[in-house]
Each structure stands twice: as C-alpha cells, then as structure tokens.
PDB file of C-alpha atoms in Angstrom:
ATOM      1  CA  UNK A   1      14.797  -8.649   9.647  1.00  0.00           C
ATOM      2  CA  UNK A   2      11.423  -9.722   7.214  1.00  0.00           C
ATOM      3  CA  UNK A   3      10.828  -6.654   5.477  1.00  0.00           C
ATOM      4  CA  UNK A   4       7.680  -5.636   3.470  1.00  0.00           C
ATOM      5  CA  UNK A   5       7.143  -2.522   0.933  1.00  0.00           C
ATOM      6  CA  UNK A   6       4.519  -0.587  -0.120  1.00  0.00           C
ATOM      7  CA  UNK A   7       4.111   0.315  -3.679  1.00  0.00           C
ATOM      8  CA  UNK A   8       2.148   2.656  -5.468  1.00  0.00           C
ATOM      9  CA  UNK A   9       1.335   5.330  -8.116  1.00  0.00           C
ATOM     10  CA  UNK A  10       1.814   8.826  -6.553  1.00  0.00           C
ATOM     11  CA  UNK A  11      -0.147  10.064  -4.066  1.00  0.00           C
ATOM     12  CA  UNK A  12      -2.026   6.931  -3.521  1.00  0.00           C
ATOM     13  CA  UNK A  13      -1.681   6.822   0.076  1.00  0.00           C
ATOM     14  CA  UNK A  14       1.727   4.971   0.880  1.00  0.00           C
ATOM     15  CA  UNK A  15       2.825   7.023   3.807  1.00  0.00           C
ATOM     16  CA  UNK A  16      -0.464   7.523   5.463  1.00  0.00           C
ATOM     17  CA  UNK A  17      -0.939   4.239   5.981  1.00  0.00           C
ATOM     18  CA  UNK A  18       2.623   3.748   7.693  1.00  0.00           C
ATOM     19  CA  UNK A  19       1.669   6.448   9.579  1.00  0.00           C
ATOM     20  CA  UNK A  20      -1.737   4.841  10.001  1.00  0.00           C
ATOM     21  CA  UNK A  21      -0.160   1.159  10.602  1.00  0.00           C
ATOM     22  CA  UNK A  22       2.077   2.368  13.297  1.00  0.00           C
ATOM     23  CA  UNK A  23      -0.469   4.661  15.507  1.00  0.00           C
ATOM     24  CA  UNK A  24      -2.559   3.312  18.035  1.00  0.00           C
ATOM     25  CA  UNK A  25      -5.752   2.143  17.150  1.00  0.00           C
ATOM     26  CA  UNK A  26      -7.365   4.494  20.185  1.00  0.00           C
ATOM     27  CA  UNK A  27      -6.478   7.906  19.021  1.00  0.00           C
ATOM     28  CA  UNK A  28      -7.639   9.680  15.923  1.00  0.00           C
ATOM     29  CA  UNK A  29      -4.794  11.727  15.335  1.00  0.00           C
ATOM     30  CA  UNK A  30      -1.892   9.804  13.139  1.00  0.00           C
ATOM     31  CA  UNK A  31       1.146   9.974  13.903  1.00  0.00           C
ATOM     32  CA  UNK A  32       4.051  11.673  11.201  1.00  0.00           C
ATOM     33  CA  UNK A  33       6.303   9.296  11.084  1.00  0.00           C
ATOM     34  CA  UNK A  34       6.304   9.245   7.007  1.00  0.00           C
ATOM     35  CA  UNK A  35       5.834  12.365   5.670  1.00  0.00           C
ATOM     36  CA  UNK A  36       2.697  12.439   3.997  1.00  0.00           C
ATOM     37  CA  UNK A  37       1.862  15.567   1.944  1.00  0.00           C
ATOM     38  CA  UNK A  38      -1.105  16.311  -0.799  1.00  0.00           C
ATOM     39  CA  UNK A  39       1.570  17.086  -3.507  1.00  0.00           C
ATOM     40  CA  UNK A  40       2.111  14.197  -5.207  1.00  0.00           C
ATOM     41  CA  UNK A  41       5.632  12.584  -5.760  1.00  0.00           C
ATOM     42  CA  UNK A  42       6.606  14.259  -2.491  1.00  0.00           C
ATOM     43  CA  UNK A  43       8.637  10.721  -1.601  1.00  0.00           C
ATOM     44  CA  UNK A  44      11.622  10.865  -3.057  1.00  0.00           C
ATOM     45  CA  UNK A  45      13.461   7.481  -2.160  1.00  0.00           C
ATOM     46  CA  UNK A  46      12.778   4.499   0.119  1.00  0.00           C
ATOM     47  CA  UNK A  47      12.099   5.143   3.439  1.00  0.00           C
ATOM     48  CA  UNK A  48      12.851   2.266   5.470  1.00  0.00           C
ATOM     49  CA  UNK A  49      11.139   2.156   8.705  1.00  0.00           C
ATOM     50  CA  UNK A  50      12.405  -0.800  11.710  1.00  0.00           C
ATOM     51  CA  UNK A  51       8.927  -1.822  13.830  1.00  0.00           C
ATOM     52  CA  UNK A  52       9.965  -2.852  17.182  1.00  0.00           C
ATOM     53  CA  UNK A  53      13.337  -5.033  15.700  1.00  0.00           C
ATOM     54  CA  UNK A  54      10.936  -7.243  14.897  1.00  0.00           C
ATOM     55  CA  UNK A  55      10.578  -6.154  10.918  1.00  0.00           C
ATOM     56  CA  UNK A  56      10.960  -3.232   8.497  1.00  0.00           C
ATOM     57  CA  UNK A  57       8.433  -1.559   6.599  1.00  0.00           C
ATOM     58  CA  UNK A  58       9.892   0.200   3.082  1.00  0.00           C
ATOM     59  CA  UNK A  59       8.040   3.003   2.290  1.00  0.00           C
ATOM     60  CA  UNK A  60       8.823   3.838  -1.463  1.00  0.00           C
ATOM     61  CA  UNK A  61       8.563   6.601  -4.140  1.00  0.00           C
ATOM     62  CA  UNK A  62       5.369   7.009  -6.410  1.00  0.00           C
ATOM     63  CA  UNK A  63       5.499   5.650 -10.026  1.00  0.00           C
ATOM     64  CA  UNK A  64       3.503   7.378 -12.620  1.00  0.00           C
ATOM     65  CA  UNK A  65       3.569  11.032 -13.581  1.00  0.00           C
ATOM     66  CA  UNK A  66       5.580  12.365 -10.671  1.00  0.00           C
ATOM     67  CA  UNK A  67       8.206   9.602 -10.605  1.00  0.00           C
ATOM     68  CA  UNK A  68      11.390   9.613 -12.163  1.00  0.00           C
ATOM     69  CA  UNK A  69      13.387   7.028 -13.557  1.00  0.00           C
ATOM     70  CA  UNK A  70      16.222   6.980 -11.065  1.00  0.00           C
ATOM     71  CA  UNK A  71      13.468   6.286  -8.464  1.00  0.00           C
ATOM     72  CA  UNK A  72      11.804   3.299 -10.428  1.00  0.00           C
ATOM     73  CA  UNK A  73      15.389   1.956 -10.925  1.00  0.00           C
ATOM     74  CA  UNK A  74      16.007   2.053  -7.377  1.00  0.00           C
ATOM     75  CA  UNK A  75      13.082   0.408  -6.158  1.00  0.00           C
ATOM     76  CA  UNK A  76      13.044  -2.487  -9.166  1.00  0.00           C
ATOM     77  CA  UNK A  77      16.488  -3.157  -7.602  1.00  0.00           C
ATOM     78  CA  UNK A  78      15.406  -3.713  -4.337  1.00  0.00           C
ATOM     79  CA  UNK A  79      12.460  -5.590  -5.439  1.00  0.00           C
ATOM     80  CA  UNK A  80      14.669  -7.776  -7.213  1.00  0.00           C
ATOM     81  CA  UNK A  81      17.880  -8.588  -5.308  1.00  0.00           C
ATOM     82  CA  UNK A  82      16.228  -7.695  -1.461  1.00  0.00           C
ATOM     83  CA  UNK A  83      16.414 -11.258   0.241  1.00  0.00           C
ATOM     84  CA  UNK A  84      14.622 -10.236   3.090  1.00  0.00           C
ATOM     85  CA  UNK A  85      11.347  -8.545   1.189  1.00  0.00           C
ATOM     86  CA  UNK A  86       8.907 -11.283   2.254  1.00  0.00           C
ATOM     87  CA  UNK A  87       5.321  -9.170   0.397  1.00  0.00           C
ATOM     88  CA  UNK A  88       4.663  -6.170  -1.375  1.00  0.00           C
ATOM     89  CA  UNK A  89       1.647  -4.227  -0.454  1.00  0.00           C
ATOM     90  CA  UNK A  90       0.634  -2.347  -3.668  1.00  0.00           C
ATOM     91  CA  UNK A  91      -1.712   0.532  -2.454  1.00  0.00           C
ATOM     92  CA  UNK A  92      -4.598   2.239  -5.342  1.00  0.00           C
ATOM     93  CA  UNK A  93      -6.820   4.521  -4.783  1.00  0.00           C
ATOM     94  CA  UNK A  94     -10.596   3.149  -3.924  1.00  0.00           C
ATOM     95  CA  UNK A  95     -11.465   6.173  -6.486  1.00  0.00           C
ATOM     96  CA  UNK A  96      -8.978   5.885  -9.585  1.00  0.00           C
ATOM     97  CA  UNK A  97      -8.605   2.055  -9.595  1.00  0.00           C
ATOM     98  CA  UNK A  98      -5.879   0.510 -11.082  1.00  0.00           C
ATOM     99  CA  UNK A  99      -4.080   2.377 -14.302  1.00  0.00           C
ATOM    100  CA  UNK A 100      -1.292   1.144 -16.778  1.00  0.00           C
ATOM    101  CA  UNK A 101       1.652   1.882 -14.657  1.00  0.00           C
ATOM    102  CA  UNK A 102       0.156  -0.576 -12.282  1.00  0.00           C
ATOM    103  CA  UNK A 103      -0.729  -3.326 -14.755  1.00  0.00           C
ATOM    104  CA  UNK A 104       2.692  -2.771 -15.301  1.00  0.00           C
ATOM    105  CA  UNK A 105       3.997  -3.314 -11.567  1.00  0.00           C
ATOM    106  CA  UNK A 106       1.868  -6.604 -11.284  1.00  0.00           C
ATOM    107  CA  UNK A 107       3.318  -7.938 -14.564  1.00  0.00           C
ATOM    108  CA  UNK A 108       6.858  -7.464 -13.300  1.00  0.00           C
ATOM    109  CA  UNK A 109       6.023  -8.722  -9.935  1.00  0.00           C
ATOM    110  CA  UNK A 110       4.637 -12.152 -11.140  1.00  0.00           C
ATOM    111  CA  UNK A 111       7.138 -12.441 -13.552  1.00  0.00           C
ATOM    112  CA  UNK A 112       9.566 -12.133 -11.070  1.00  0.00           C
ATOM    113  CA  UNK A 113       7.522 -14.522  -8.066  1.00  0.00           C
ATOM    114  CA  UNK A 114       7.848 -11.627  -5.907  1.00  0.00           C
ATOM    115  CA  UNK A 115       4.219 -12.068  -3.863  1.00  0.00           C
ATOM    116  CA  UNK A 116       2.065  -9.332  -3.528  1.00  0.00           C
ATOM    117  CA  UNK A 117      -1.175  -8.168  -2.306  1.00  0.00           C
ATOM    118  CA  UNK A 118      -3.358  -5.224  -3.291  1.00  0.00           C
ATOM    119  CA  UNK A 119      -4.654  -2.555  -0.529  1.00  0.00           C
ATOM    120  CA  UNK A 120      -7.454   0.128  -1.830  1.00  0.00           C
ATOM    121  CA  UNK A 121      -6.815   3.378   0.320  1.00  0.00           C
ATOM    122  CA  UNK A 122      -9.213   6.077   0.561  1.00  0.00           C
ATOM    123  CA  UNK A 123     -12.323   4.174   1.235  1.00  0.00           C
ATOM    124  CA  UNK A 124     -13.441   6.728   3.331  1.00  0.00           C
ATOM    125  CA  UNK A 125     -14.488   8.799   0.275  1.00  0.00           C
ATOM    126  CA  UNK A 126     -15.966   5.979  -1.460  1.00  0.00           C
ATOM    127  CA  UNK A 127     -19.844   6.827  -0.477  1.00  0.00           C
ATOM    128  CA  UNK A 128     -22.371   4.483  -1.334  1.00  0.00           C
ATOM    129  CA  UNK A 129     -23.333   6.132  -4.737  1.00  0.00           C
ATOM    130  CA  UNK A 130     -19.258   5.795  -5.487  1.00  0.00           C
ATOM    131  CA  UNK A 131     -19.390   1.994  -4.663  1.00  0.00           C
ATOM    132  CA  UNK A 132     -20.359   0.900  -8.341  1.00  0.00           C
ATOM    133  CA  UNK A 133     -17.377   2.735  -9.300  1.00  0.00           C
ATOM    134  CA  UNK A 134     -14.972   0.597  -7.101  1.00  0.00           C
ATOM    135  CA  UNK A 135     -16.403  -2.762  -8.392  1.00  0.00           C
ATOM    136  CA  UNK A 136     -16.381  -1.482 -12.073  1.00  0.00           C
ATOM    137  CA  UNK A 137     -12.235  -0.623 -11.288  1.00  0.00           C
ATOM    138  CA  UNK A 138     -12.175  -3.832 -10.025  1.00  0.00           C
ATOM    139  CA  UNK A 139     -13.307  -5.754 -12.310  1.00  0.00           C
ATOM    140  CA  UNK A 140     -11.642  -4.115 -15.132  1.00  0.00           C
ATOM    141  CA  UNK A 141      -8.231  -4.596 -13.540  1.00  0.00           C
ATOM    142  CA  UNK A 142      -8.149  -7.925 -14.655  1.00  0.00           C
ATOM    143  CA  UNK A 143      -7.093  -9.255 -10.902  1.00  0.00           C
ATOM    144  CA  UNK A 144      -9.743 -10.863 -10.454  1.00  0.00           C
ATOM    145  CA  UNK A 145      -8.785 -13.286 -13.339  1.00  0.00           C
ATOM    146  CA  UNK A 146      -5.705 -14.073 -12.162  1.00  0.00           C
ATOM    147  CA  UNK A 147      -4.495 -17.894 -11.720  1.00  0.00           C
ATOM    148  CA  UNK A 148      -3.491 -17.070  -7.692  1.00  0.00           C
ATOM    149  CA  UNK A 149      -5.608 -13.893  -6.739  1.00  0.00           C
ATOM    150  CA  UNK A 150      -3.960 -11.330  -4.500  1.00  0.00           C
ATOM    151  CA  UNK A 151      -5.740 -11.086  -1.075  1.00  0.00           C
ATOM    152  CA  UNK A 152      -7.269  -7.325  -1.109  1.00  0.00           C
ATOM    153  CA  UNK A 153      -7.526  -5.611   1.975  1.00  0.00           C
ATOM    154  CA  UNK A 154      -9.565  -2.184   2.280  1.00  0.00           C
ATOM    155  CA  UNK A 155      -8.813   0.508   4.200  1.00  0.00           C
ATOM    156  CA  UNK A 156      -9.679   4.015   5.207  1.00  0.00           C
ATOM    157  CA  UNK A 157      -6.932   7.055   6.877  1.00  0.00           C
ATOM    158  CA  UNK A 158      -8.553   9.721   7.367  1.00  0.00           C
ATOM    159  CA  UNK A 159     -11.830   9.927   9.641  1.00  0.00           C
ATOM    160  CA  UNK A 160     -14.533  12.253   9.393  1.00  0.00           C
ATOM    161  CA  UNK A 161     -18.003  12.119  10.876  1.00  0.00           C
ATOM    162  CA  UNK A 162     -19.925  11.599   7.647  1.00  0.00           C
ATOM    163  CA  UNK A 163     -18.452   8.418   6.520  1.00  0.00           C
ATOM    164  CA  UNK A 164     -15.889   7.039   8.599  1.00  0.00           C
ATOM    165  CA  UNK A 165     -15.839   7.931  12.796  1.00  0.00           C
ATOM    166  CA  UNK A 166     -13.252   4.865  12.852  1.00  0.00           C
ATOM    167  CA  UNK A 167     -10.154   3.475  10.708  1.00  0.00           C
ATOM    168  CA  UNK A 168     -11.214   0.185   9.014  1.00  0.00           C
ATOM    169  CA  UNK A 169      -8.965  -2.443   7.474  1.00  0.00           C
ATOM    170  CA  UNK A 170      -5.918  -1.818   9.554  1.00  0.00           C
ATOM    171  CA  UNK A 171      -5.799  -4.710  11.917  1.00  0.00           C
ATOM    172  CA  UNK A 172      -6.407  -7.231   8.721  1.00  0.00           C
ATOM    173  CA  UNK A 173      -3.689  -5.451   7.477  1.00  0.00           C
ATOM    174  CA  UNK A 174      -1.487  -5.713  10.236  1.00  0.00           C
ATOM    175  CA  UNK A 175      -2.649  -9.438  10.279  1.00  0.00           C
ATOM    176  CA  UNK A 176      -1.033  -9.840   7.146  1.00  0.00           C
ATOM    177  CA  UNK A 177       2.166  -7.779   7.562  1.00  0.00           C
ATOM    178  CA  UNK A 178       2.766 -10.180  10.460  1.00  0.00           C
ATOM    179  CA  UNK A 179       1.980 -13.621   8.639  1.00  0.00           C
ATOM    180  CA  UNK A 180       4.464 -12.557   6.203  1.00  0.00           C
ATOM    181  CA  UNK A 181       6.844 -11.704   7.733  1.00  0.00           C
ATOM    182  CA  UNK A 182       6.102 -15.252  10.129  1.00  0.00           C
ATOM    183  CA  UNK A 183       5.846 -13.196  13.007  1.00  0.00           C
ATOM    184  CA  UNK A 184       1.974 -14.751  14.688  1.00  0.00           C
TER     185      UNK A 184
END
C-alpha cells in the first residue's frame, strides 16, 4: 500500500492530526487513535496506521530536544529505503515556525528527492494580532525561495468558540494524502 509520514519537531502536532485526519468531519470530539499527549517526545517509534487497505499513514517520533538518536536513525531509514512512502507531511507549529532541526529535515529530504509538503498546525491559536508572526516565520524559513515550493496546507485541531467553532484545512489535506498516494 502508498504510504505517507508525518514529520516533525516534538510536540508539533503529528498525532492530533491523525487523530484529526481519521475522525469524521461532523463531530467535535477526535478520536484517540494516536496517542497524543502535551509532554513532548511522548512518540517513541513509528506508528504505522492502515486507512481502509487503501493506504498507511506513519506517524513518527519528534526530532529536536526530546528525540533521541536511535529514533532519528530509525525514521532516516525508512525515509530512505521505504519504496512505498509516496510524500512526507512535515508538520510546524503556526507559533514557533520553522527551527534548525527542520532546515535540517528539508535539506536531507531534497537531497534525497524524497517529496514533501509543509502543514502549519495550531492555527487555531494564531489570532489576528499573532498573524504577522506566522508570515515573519515564513518568510524567514527560506521555503519560500525554494526552486519547487512545497504546497503548504493550514490547519487547526482543537476547536474552541473564540477562534475556531470548526476544523479547517483537513479536507485539503486529505485531498492531498489521496493524490499522492493516486488514490482520486
């Protein structure tokens, strides 16, 4: 089966959106598939979820403080001899932007033609004073200057009645996940 991955500092919102991908768009409630837990570096190896034997969806380990080595080995191993990964979803935070360690994933992942795409999580605490703060991480990533630009998709997973009564971004998402994996 395709297969797609999400990667991601710690705590940047990998299994939530599984969780979030796979729940119905009607109810508010998500379902725990992946467990998802404040604590960061609470994923400890990859996760590898099978969507209706139609495709699989590899949840993976933080990188960054949390991580360990054995974990980053693991998952640059499947990045680079997994024949069926078709895209790799690599998940920031709308708030903390793009660090180092990512720079870092996006170098490797060009280098090595593996195709990617870049999904900002936590938009529903990005308010509209905290906008000018996503844009400036943008920017300063340096993505935007790239030869082929990822696609970027935007997406909120938890709802609350100030800023977000709805998830957003999921079905483009899903979109995606599916014309990767050839599946529309």
């Amino acid at each position: 089966l395709p297969e797609i991955i999400f990667l991601g500092k710690c705590n940047s919102g990998k299994s939530t959106l599984l969780n979030n991908l796979l729940t119905n768009a009607k109810k508010t409630d998500l379902m725990k598939l992946a467990r998802a837990s404040k604590i960061a570096g609470y994923t400890k190896m990859l996760n590898v979820y099978n969507v209706s034997n139609r495709f699989k969806i590899v949840d993976s380990p933080g990188y960054g403080v949390k991580g360990t080595v054995e974990q980053g080995d693991v998952t640059m191993n499947y990045l680079l001899k997994r024949k069926n990964l078709r895209r790799v979803y690599l998940l920031a935070s709308a708030l903390t932007g793009l660090n180092h360690y990512d720079s870092a994933i996006i170098d490797f992942l060009i280098e090595n033609a593996i195709p990617f795409e870049i999904v900002w999580t936590k938009m529903d605490k990005i308010t509209p004073r905290l906008a000018p703060i996503l844009i400036d991480n943008i920017e300063k990533s340096g993505v935007l200057e790239m030869p082929v630009r990822p696609r970027f998709f935007f997406i909120n997973s938890k709802l609350n009645k100030q800023t977000c009564s709805k998830r957003y971004g999921i079905d483009n998402l899903k979109v995606s996940i599916m014309q990767a994996c050839n599946l529309l």
